[in-house]
Amino acid sequence: MRLDKLLGELNIGTRSEVKKLITKGRISVNGSIVTKPDEKVDEESALITYEGREYRYKKFSFYMLNKPEGILTANTDSDTPTIMDLLPKELRNTHFSIGRLDKDTTGLIIVCNDGELVHRLLSPKKHVDKKYLVTIEKPLNDTDIKTLENGVDIGEKNLTAQSKVEIIDENNIYLTIHEGKFHQIKRMLKAVDNNVLALKRISLGGVSLDRNLQSGQYRELTDQEIKTLYEN
Ligand code: URA
């Protein structure tokens, strides 16, 4: 790949900005200064240094967002803010969310630009774990718990797949599901004559929402978290 293109991909600057940096001798590749913007470099192995910071090219990038309420899981919408308004603007046309959350649901959203992985993790055959913190209107009894865990009728052809309920207190539970039907958790709780008052996703495919991320904040996934996603 041309060096100026690579620097652009690394978000060091626009194509014209990085050309200037290169010709001014501000960029080194594997320890040597390179001054020709069209110099071909091996993007897989090149170690780029600029202003004392090291950069390596990664084909795919992954971000987690702590989604606030009132935000749509979509790439664009003319009226309502979307998750892409909270993420770096250069991700808008390249990155996609691994599954959706309702507008009023908060918590973990993961976006990435490996379309094949997104597709694979969303396939109904792939039973990727999704864990939610659910605030409910009233306590669950033992029958409700069994029904939710063994499969509940939410008006689809089949009952929901097995799930796991963990009681936190009378009004809060963890519910782990492996499917992603429309409004699934709200419909499951309705089916046992309850109601969801608040819903927050806290993990997806083995990756947990970082407790240090405030609502609306994002960060890149660590290498370990990326590995975990691919292990699904
Ligand atoms: N289940 C729901 O009802 N809503 C969500 O946003 C996610 C799961």
PDB file of N, CA, C and O and ligand atoms in Angstrom, residues 100-106 130 132 177 179-188 196 199 201, ligand 1:
ATOM      1  N   ARG A 100     -29.047  -5.202  17.156  1.00  0.00           N
ATOM      2  CA  ARG A 100     -29.661  -3.912  17.489  1.00  0.00           C
ATOM      3  C   ARG A 100     -30.177  -3.889  18.919  1.00  0.00           C
ATOM      4  O   ARG A 100     -30.526  -4.935  19.466  1.00  0.00           O
ATOM      5  N   LEU A 101     -30.267  -2.685  19.454  1.00  0.00           N
ATOM      6  CA  LEU A 101     -30.984  -2.484  20.714  1.00  0.00           C
ATOM      7  C   LEU A 101     -32.131  -1.526  20.421  1.00  0.00           C
ATOM      8  O   LEU A 101     -32.005  -0.643  19.555  1.00  0.00           O
ATOM      9  N   ASP A 102     -33.235  -1.698  21.149  1.00  0.00           N
ATOM     10  CA  ASP A 102     -34.355  -0.766  20.993  1.00  0.00           C
ATOM     11  C   ASP A 102     -33.899   0.644  21.368  1.00  0.00           C
ATOM     12  O   ASP A 102     -32.920   0.810  22.110  1.00  0.00           O
ATOM     13  N   LYS A 103     -34.665   1.620  20.908  1.00  0.00           N
ATOM     14  CA  LYS A 103     -34.312   3.021  21.181  1.00  0.00           C
ATOM     15  C   LYS A 103     -34.200   3.288  22.700  1.00  0.00           C
ATOM     16  O   LYS A 103     -33.325   4.026  23.153  1.00  0.00           O
ATOM     17  N   ASP A 104     -35.086   2.637  23.481  1.00  0.00           N
ATOM     18  CA  ASP A 104     -35.058   2.902  24.928  1.00  0.00           C
ATOM     19  C   ASP A 104     -34.166   1.921  25.700  1.00  0.00           C
ATOM     20  O   ASP A 104     -34.106   1.972  26.928  1.00  0.00           O
ATOM     21  N   THR A 105     -33.492   1.017  25.020  1.00  0.00           N
ATOM     22  CA  THR A 105     -32.563   0.095  25.691  1.00  0.00           C
ATOM     23  C   THR A 105     -31.179   0.739  25.741  1.00  0.00           C
ATOM     24  O   THR A 105     -30.775   1.411  24.792  1.00  0.00           O
ATOM     25  N   THR A 106     -30.484   0.507  26.845  1.00  0.00           N
ATOM     26  CA  THR A 106     -29.147   1.090  27.009  1.00  0.00           C
ATOM     27  C   THR A 106     -28.103  -0.032  26.988  1.00  0.00           C
ATOM     28  O   THR A 106     -28.435  -1.210  26.957  1.00  0.00           O
ATOM     29  N   LYS A 130     -26.336 -13.186  24.870  1.00  0.00           N
ATOM     30  CA  LYS A 130     -26.544 -11.753  25.115  1.00  0.00           C
ATOM     31  C   LYS A 130     -27.099 -11.639  26.521  1.00  0.00           C
ATOM     32  O   LYS A 130     -28.153 -12.209  26.810  1.00  0.00           O
ATOM     33  N   TYR A 132     -28.521  -9.373  29.665  1.00  0.00           N
ATOM     34  CA  TYR A 132     -29.183  -8.090  29.940  1.00  0.00           C
ATOM     35  C   TYR A 132     -29.441  -7.940  31.433  1.00  0.00           C
ATOM     36  O   TYR A 132     -29.753  -8.923  32.120  1.00  0.00           O
ATOM     37  N   ILE A 177     -29.982 -14.466  26.925  1.00  0.00           N
ATOM     38  CA  ILE A 177     -30.678 -15.133  25.817  1.00  0.00           C
ATOM     39  C   ILE A 177     -29.688 -15.405  24.691  1.00  0.00           C
ATOM     40  O   ILE A 177     -28.593 -14.837  24.659  1.00  0.00           O
ATOM     41  N   GLU A 179     -30.971 -15.681  21.370  1.00  0.00           N
ATOM     42  CA  GLU A 179     -31.612 -15.288  20.107  1.00  0.00           C
ATOM     43  C   GLU A 179     -31.699 -13.767  20.076  1.00  0.00           C
ATOM     44  O   GLU A 179     -31.276 -13.109  21.017  1.00  0.00           O
ATOM     45  N   GLY A 180     -32.286 -13.237  19.022  1.00  0.00           N
ATOM     46  CA  GLY A 180     -32.409 -11.783  18.954  1.00  0.00           C
ATOM     47  C   GLY A 180     -33.689 -11.385  18.256  1.00  0.00           C
ATOM     48  O   GLY A 180     -33.679 -10.628  17.288  1.00  0.00           O
ATOM     49  N   LYS A 181     -34.807 -11.935  18.759  1.00  0.00           N
ATOM     50  CA  LYS A 181     -36.090 -11.597  18.123  1.00  0.00           C
ATOM     51  C   LYS A 181     -36.479 -10.166  18.506  1.00  0.00           C
ATOM     52  O   LYS A 181     -36.085  -9.668  19.560  1.00  0.00           O
ATOM     53  N   PHE A 182     -37.287  -9.562  17.650  1.00  0.00           N
ATOM     54  CA  PHE A 182     -37.730  -8.183  17.857  1.00  0.00           C
ATOM     55  C   PHE A 182     -38.348  -8.029  19.260  1.00  0.00           C
ATOM     56  O   PHE A 182     -39.248  -8.794  19.625  1.00  0.00           O
ATOM     57  N   HIS A 183     -37.879  -7.065  20.033  1.00  0.00           N
ATOM     58  CA  HIS A 183     -38.382  -6.799  21.396  1.00  0.00           C
ATOM     59  C   HIS A 183     -38.415  -8.060  22.258  1.00  0.00           C
ATOM     60  O   HIS A 183     -39.328  -8.229  23.086  1.00  0.00           O
ATOM     61  N   GLN A 184     -37.470  -8.945  22.058  1.00  0.00           N
ATOM     62  CA  GLN A 184     -37.587 -10.271  22.668  1.00  0.00           C
ATOM     63  C   GLN A 184     -37.764 -10.249  24.192  1.00  0.00           C
ATOM     64  O   GLN A 184     -38.627 -10.923  24.741  1.00  0.00           O
ATOM     65  N   ILE A 185     -36.920  -9.480  24.872  1.00  0.00           N
ATOM     66  CA  ILE A 185     -36.982  -9.531  26.341  1.00  0.00           C
ATOM     67  C   ILE A 185     -38.292  -8.923  26.841  1.00  0.00           C
ATOM     68  O   ILE A 185     -38.937  -9.456  27.751  1.00  0.00           O
ATOM     69  N   LYS A 186     -38.704  -7.834  26.211  1.00  0.00           N
ATOM     70  CA  LYS A 186     -39.970  -7.206  26.634  1.00  0.00           C
ATOM     71  C   LYS A 186     -41.123  -8.180  26.423  1.00  0.00           C
ATOM     72  O   LYS A 186     -42.013  -8.310  27.276  1.00  0.00           O
ATOM     73  N   ARG A 187     -41.093  -8.894  25.300  1.00  0.00           N
ATOM     74  CA  ARG A 187     -42.172  -9.851  25.009  1.00  0.00           C
ATOM     75  C   ARG A 187     -42.112 -11.050  25.950  1.00  0.00           C
ATOM     76  O   ARG A 187     -43.146 -11.589  26.351  1.00  0.00           O
ATOM     77  N   MET A 188     -40.890 -11.478  26.301  1.00  0.00           N
ATOM     78  CA  MET A 188     -40.776 -12.619  27.231  1.00  0.00           C
ATOM     79  C   MET A 188     -41.371 -12.261  28.600  1.00  0.00           C
ATOM     80  O   MET A 188     -42.094 -13.042  29.209  1.00  0.00           O
ATOM     81  N   VAL A 196     -41.174  -4.871  31.533  1.00  0.00           N
ATOM     82  CA  VAL A 196     -39.798  -4.374  31.620  1.00  0.00           C
ATOM     83  C   VAL A 196     -39.846  -2.858  31.867  1.00  0.00           C
ATOM     84  O   VAL A 196     -40.464  -2.130  31.101  1.00  0.00           O
ATOM     85  N   LEU A 199     -33.997  -1.673  30.528  1.00  0.00           N
ATOM     86  CA  LEU A 199     -33.252  -2.786  29.925  1.00  0.00           C
ATOM     87  C   LEU A 199     -31.869  -2.302  29.516  1.00  0.00           C
ATOM     88  O   LEU A 199     -31.739  -1.276  28.842  1.00  0.00           O
ATOM     89  N   ARG A 201     -28.095  -3.902  28.048  1.00  0.00           N
ATOM     90  CA  ARG A 201     -27.280  -5.060  27.656  1.00  0.00           C
ATOM     91  C   ARG A 201     -25.904  -4.918  28.295  1.00  0.00           C
ATOM     92  O   ARG A 201     -25.269  -3.867  28.184  1.00  0.00           O
TER      93      ARG A 201
HETATM   94  N1  URA B   1     -34.956  -7.308  23.935  1.00  0.00           N
HETATM   95  C1  URA B   1     -35.750  -6.205  23.867  1.00  0.00           C
HETATM   96  O1  URA B   1     -36.931  -6.278  24.157  1.00  0.00           O
HETATM   97  N2  URA B   1     -35.184  -5.054  23.486  1.00  0.00           N
HETATM   98  C2  URA B   1     -33.872  -4.910  23.200  1.00  0.00           C
HETATM   99  O2  URA B   1     -33.416  -3.800  22.884  1.00  0.00           O
HETATM  100  C3  URA B   1     -33.067  -6.054  23.274  1.00  0.00           C
HETATM  101  C4  URA B   1     -33.625  -7.246  23.646  1.00  0.00           C
END
